[in-house]
Coordinates of N, CA, C and O in Angstrom, one line a residue:
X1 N 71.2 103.8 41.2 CA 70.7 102.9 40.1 C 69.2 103.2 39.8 O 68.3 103.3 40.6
X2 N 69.3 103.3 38.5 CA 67.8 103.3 38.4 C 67.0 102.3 38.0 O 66.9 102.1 36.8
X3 N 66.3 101.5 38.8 CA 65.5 100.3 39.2 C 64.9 99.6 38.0 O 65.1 98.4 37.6
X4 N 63.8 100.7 37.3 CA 63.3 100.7 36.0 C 63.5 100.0 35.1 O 62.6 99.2 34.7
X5 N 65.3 99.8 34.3 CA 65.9 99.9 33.4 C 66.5 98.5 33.9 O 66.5 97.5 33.2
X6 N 67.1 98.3 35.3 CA 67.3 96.7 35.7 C 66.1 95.9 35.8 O 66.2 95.1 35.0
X7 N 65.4 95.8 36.3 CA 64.0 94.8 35.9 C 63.8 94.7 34.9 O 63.6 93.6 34.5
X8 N 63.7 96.0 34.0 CA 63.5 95.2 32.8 C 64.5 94.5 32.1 O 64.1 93.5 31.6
X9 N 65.7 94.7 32.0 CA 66.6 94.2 31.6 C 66.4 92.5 32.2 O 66.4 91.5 31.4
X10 N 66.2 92.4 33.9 CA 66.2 91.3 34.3 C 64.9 90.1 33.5 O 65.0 88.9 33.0
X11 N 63.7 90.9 33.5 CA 62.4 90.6 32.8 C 62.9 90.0 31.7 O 62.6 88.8 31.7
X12 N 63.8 90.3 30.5 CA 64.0 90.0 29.5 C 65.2 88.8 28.9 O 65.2 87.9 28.1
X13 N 66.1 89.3 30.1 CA 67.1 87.8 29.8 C 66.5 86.7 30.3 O 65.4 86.7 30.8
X14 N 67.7 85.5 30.2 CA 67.5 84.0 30.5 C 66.6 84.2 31.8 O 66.7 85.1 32.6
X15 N 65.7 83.2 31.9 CA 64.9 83.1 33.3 C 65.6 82.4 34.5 O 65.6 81.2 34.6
X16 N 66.1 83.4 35.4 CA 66.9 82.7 36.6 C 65.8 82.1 37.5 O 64.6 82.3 37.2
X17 N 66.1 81.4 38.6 CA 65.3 80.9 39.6 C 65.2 82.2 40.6 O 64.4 82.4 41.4
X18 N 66.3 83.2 40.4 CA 65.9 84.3 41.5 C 65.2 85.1 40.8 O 64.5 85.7 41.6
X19 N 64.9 85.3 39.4 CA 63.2 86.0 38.7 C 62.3 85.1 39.3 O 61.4 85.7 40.0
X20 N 62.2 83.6 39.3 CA 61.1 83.0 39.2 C 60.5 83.2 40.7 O 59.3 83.2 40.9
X21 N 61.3 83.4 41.5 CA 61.0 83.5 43.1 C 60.7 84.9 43.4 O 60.5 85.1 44.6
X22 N 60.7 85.4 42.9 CA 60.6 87.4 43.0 C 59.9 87.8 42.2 O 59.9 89.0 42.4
X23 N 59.1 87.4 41.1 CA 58.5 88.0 40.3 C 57.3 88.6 40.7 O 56.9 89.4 39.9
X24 N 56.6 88.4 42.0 CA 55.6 89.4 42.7 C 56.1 90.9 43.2 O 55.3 91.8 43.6
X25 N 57.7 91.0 42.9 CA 58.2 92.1 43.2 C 58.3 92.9 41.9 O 58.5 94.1 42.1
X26 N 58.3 92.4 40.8 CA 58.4 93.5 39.7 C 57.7 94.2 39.6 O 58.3 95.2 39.1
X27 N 56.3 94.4 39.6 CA 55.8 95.6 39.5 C 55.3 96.5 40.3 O 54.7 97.6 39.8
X28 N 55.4 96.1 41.6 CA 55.2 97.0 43.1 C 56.6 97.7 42.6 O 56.6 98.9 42.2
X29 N 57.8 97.0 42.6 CA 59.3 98.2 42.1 C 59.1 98.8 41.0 O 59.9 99.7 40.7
X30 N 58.2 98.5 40.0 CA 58.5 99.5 38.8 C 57.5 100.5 38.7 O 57.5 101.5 38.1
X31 N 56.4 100.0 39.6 CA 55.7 101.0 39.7 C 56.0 102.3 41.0 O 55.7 103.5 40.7
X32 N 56.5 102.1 42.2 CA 56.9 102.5 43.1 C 58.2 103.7 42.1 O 58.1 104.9 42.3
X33 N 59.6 103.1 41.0 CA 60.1 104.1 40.3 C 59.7 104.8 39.9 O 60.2 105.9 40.2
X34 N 58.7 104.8 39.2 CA 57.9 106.2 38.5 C 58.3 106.7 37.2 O 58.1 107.8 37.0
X35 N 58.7 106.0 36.5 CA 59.2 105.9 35.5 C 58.4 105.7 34.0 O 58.7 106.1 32.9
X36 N 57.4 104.8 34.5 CA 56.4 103.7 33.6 C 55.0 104.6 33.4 O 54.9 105.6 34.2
X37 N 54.3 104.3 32.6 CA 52.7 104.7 32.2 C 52.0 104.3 33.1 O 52.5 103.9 34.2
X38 N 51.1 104.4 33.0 CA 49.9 103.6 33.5 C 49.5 102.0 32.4 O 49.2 100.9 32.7
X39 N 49.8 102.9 30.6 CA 49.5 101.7 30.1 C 51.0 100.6 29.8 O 51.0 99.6 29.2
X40 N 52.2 101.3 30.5 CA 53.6 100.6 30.6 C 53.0 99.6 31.6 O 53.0 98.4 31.3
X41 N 52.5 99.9 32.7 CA 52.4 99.2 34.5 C 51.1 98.2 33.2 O 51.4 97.0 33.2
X42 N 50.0 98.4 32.3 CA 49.3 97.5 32.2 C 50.0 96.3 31.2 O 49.5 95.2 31.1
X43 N 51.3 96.7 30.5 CA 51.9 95.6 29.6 C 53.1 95.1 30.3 O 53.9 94.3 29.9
X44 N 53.1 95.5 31.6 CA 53.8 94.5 32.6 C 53.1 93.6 33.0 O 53.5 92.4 33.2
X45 N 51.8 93.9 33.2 CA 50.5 92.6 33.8 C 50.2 92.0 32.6 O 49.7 90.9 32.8
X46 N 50.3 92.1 31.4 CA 50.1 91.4 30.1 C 51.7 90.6 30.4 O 51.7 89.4 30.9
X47 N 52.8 91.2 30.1 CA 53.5 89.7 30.2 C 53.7 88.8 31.5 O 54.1 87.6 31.3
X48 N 53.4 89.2 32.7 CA 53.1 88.8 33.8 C 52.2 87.3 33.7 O 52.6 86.1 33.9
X49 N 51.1 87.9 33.3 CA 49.9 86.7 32.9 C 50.7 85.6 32.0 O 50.8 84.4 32.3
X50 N 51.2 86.0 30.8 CA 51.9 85.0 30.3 C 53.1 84.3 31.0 O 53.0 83.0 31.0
X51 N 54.4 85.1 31.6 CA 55.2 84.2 32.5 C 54.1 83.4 33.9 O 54.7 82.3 34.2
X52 N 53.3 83.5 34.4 CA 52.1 83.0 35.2 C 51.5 81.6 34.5 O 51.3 80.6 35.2
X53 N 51.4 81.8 33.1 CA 51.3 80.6 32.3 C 52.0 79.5 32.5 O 51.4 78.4 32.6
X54 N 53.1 79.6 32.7 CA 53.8 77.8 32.8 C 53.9 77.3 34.3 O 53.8 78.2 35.2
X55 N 53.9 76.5 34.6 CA 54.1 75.4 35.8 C 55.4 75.7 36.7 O 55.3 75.9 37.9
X56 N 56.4 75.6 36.0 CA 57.7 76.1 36.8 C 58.5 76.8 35.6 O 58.4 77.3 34.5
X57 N 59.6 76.5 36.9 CA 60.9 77.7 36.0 C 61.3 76.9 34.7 O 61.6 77.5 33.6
X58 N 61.3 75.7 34.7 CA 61.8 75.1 33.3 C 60.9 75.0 32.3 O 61.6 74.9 31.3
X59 N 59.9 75.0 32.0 CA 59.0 75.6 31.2 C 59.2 76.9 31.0 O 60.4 76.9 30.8
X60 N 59.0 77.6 31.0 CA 59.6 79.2 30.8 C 60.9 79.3 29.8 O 61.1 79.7 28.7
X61 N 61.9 78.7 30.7 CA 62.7 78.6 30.3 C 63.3 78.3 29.1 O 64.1 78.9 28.3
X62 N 62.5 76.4 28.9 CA 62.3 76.1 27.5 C 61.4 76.8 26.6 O 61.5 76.4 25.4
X63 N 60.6 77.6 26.8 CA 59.7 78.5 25.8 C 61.2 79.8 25.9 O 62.0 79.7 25.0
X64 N 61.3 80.4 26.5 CA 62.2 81.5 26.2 C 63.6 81.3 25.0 O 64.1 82.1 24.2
X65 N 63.9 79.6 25.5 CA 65.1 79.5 24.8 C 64.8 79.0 23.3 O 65.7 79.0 22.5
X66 N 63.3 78.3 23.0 CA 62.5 78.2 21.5 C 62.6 79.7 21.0 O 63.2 80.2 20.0
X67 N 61.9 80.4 21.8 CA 61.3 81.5 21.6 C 63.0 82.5 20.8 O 63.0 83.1 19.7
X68 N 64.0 82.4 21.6 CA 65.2 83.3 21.2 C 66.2 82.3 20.6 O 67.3 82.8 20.4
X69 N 66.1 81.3 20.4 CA 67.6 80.9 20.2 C 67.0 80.4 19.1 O 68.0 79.8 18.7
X70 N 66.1 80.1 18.3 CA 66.1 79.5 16.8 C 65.2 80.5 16.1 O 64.7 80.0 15.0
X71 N 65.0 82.0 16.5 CA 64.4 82.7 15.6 C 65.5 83.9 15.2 O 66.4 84.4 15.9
X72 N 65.2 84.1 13.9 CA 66.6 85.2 13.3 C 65.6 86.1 13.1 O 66.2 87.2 13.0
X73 N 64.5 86.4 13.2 CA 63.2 87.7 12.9 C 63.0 88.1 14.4 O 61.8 88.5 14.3
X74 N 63.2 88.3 15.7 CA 63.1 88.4 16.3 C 63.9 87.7 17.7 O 63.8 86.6 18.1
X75 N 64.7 88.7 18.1 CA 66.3 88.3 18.9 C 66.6 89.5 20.0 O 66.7 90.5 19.3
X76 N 66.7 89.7 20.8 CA 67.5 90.7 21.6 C 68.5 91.5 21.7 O 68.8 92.1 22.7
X77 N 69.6 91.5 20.0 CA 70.8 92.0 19.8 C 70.1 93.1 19.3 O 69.3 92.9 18.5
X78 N 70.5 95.0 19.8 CA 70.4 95.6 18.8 C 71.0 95.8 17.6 O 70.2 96.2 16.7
X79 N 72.5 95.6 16.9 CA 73.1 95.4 16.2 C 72.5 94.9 15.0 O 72.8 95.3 13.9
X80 N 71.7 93.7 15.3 CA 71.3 92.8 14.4 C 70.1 93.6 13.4 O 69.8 93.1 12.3
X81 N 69.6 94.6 13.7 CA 68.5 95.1 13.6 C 69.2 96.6 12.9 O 68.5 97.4 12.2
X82 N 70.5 96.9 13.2 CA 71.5 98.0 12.4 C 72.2 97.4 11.7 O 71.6 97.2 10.6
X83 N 72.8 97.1 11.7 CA 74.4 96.0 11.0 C 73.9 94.7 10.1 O 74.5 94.4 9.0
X84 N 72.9 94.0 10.5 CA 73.1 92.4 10.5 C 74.0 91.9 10.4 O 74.7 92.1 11.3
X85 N 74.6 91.1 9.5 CA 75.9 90.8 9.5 C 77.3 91.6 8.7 O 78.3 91.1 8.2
X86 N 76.9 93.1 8.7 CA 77.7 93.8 8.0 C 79.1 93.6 8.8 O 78.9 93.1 9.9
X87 N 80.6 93.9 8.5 CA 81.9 94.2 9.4 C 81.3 95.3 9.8 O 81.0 95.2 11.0
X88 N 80.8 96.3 9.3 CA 80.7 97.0 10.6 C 80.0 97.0 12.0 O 80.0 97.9 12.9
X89 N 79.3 95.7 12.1 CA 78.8 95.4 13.5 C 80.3 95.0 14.1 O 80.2 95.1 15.3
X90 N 81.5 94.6 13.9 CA 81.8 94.2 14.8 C 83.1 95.7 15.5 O 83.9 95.7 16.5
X91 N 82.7 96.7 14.4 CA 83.2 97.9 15.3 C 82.5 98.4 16.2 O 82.7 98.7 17.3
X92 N 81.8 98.4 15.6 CA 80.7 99.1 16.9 C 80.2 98.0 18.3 O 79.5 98.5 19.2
X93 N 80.6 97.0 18.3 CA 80.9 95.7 19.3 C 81.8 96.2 20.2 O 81.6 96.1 21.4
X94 N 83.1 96.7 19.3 CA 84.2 97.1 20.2 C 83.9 98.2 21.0 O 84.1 98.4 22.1
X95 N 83.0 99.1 19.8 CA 82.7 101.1 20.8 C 82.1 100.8 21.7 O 82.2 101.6 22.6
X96 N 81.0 99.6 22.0 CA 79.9 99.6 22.7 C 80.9 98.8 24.2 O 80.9 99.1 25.4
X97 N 81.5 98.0 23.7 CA 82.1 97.4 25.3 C 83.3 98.8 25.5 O 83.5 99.2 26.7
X98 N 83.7 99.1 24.9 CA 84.1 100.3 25.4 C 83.8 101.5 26.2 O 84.5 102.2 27.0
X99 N 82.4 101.6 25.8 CA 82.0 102.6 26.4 C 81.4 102.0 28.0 O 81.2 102.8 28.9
X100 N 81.0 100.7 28.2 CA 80.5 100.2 29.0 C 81.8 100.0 30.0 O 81.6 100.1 31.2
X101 N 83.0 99.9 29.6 CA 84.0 99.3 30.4 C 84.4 101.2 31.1 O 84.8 101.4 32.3
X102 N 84.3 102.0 30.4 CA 84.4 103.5 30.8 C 83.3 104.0 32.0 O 83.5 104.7 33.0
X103 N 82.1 103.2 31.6 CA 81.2 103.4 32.7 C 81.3 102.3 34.1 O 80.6 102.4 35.1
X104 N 82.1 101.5 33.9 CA 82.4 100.9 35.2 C 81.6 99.7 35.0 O 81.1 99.5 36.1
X105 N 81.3 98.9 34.1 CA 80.2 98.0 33.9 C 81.5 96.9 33.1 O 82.4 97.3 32.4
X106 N 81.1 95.7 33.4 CA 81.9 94.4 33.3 C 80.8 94.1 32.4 O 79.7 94.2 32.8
X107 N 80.9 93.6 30.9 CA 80.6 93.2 29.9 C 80.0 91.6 30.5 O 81.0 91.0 31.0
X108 N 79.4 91.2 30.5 CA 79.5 89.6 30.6 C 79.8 88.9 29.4 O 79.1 89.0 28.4
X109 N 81.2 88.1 29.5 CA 81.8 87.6 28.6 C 81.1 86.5 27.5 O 81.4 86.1 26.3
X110 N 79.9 86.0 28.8 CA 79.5 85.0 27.4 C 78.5 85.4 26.7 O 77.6 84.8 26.4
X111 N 78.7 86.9 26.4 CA 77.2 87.3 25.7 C 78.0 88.9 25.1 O 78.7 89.7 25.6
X112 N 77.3 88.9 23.7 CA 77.3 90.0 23.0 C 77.2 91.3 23.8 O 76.3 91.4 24.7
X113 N 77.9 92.3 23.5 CA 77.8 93.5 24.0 C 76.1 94.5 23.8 O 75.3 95.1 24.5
X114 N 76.3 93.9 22.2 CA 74.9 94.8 21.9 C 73.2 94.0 22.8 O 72.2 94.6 23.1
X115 N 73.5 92.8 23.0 CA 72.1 92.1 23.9 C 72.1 93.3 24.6 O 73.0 94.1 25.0
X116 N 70.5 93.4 24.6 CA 69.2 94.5 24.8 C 69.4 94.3 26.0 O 69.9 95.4 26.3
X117 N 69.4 93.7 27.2 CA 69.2 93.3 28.6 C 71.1 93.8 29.0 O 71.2 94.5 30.1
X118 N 72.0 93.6 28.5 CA 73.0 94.1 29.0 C 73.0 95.8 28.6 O 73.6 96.6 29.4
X119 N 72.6 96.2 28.0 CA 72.5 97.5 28.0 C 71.0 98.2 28.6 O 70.9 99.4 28.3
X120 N 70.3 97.8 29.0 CA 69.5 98.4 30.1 C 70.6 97.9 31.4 O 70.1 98.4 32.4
X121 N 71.3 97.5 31.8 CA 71.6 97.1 32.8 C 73.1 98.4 33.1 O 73.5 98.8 34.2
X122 N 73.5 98.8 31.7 CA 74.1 100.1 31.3 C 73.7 101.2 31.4 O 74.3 102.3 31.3
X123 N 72.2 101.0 31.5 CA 71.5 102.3 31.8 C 71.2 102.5 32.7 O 71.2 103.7 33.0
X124 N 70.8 101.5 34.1 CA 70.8 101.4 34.9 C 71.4 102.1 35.8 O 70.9 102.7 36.7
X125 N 72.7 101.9 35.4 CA 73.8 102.2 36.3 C 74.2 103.8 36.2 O 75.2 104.2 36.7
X126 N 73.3 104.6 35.4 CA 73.7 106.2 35.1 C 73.7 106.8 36.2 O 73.4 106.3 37.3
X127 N 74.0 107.6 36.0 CA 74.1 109.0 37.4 C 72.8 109.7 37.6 O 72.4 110.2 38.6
X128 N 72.3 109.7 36.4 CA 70.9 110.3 36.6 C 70.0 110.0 35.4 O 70.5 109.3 34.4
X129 N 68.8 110.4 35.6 CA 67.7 110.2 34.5 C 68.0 111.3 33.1 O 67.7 110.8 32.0
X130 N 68.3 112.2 33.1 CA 68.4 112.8 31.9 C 70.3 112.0 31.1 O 70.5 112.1 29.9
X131 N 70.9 111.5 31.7 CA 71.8 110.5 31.0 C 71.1 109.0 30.4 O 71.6 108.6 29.3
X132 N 70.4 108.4 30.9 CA 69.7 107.4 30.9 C 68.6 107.8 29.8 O 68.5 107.1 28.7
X133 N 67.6 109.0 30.1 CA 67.2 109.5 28.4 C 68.1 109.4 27.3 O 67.9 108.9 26.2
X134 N 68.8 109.9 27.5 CA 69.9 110.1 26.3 C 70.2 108.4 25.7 O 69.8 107.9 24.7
X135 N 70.9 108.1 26.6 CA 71.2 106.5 26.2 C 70.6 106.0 25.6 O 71.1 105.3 24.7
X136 N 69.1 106.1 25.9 CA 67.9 105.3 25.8 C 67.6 105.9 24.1 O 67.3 105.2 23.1
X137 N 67.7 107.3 24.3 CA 67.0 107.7 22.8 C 68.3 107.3 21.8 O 68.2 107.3 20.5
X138 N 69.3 106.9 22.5 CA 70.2 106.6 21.3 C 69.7 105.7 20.3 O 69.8 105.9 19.1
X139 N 69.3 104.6 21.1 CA 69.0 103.2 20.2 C 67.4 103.3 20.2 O 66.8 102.4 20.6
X140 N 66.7 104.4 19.9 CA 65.4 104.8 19.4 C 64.8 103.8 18.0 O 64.1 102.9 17.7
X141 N 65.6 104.5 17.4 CA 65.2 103.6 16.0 C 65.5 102.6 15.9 O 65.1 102.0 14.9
X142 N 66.3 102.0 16.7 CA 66.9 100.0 16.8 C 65.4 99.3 17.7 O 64.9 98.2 17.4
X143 N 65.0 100.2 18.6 CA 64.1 99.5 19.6 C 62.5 99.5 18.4 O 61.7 98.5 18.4
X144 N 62.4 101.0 17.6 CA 61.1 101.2 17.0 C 61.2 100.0 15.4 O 60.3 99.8 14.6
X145 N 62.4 99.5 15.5 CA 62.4 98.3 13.9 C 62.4 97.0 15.3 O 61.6 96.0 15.1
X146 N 63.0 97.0 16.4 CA 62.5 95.3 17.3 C 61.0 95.5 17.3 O 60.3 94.7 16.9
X147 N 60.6 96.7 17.9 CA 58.9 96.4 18.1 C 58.0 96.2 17.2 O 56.8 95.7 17.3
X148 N 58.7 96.7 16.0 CA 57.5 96.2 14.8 C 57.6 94.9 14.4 O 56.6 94.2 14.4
X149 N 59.3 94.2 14.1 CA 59.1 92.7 14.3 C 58.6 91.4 15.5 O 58.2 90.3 15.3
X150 N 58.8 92.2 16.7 CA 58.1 91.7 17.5 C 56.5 91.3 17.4 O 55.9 90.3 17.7
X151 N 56.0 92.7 16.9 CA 54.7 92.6 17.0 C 54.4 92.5 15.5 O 53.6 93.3 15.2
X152 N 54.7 91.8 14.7 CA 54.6 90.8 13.6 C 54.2 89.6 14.4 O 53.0 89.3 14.5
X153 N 55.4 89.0 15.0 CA 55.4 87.7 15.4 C 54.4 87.4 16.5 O 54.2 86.2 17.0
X154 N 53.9 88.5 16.9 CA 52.8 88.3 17.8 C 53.7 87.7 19.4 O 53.4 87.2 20.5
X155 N 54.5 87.9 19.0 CA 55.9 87.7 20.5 C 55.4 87.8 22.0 O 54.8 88.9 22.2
X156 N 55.4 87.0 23.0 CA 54.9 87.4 24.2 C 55.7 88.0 24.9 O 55.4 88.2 26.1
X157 N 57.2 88.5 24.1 CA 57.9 89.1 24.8 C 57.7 90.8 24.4 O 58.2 91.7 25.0
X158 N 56.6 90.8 23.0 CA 56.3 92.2 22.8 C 55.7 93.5 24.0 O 55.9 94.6 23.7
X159 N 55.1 93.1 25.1 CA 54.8 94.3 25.8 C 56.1 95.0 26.3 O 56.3 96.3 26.3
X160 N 57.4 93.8 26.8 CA 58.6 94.5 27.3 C 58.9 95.2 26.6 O 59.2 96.3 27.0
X161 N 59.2 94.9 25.0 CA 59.8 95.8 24.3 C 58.7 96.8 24.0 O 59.3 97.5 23.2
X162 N 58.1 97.1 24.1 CA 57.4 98.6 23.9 C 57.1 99.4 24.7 O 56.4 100.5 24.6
X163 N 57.9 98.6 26.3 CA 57.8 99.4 27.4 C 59.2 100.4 27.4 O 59.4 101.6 27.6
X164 N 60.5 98.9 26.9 CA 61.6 99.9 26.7 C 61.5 101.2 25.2 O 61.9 102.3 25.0
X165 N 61.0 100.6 24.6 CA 60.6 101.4 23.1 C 60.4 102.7 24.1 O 61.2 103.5 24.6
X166 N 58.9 102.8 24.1 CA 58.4 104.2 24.5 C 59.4 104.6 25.7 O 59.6 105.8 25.7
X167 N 60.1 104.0 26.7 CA 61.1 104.9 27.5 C 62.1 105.3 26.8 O 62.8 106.1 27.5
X168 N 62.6 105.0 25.4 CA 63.5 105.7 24.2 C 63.0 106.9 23.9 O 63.7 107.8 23.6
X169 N 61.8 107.0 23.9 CA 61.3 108.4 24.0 C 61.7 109.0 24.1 O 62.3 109.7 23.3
X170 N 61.6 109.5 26.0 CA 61.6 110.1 26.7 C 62.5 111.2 26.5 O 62.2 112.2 27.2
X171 N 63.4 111.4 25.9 CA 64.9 111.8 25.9 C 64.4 112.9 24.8 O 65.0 113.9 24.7
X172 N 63.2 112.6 24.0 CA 63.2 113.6 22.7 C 62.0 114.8 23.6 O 62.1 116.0 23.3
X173 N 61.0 114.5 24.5 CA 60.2 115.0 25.0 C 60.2 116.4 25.5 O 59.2 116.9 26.0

């Protein structure tokens, strides 16, 4: 597994109580991977300082779920950001849990295939790093149209995404 690609995925979905209790561990592990920049490792301590901001887990929580669940300019689905509501998002729904169910990965049922955090968690699970480039540079241009809306909205969830952004990279380098 490569570590990298699960934290961040973990970083970005719903806030569990086992993030909230572990969160001194994310960046000793993402840095220890070797994966990240130097200015990646500094936009983990930028969103860091911000989750550090609330009092407990339920604050977070309720900012995360303001934050994603009543904004249509800024959301976690890649699809939305290719398709919007064209039919053809919902073929590519099917190709995408297909290809995840080929890689041995259980879709979670109550959530879209294309959510950003279930497919780092797809990436995760590669055999190696030059598969995981690839993956990553697939949805290059999905990740380079989230970071520009993100960083419109001035989003506190913008360092993560421009940490996975620039590891989309990787794959063309």
């Amino acid at each position: 597994m490569i570590k990298t690609y699960n934290i961040l995925s973990v970083l970005l979905d719903y806030p569990s109580q086992e993030l909230w209790e572990s969160l001194a561990e994310a960046k000793p592990l993402l840095t220890d991977d070797g994966l990240l920049t130097e200015e990646n490792l500094a936009a983990v301590d930028q969103f860091l300082g911000y989750v550090h901001g609330f009092s407990d887990l339920r604050s977070w929580q309720a900012d995360y779920s303001a934050l994603f669940d009543t904004s249509t300019k800024t959301n976690l689905y890649l699809f939305d950001f290719v398709y919007g509501t064209s039919k053809d998002r919902g073929q590519a729904m099917v190709d995408l849990t297909e290809e995840y169910l080929r890689a041995g990965l259980m879709p979670d049922e109550h959530e879209l295939p294309d959510y950003l955090p279930m497919y780092l968690q797809y990436v995760s699970n590669m055999e190696s790093q030059q598969e995981a480039d690839a993956a990553m540079n697939d949805i290059h241009g999905v990740l380079g149209h989230m970071k520009q809306k993100f960083e419109e909205e001035k989003h506190p969830y913008t360092p993560l995404i421009n940490i996975v952004e620039s590891l989309s990279q990787r794959g063309q380098q």
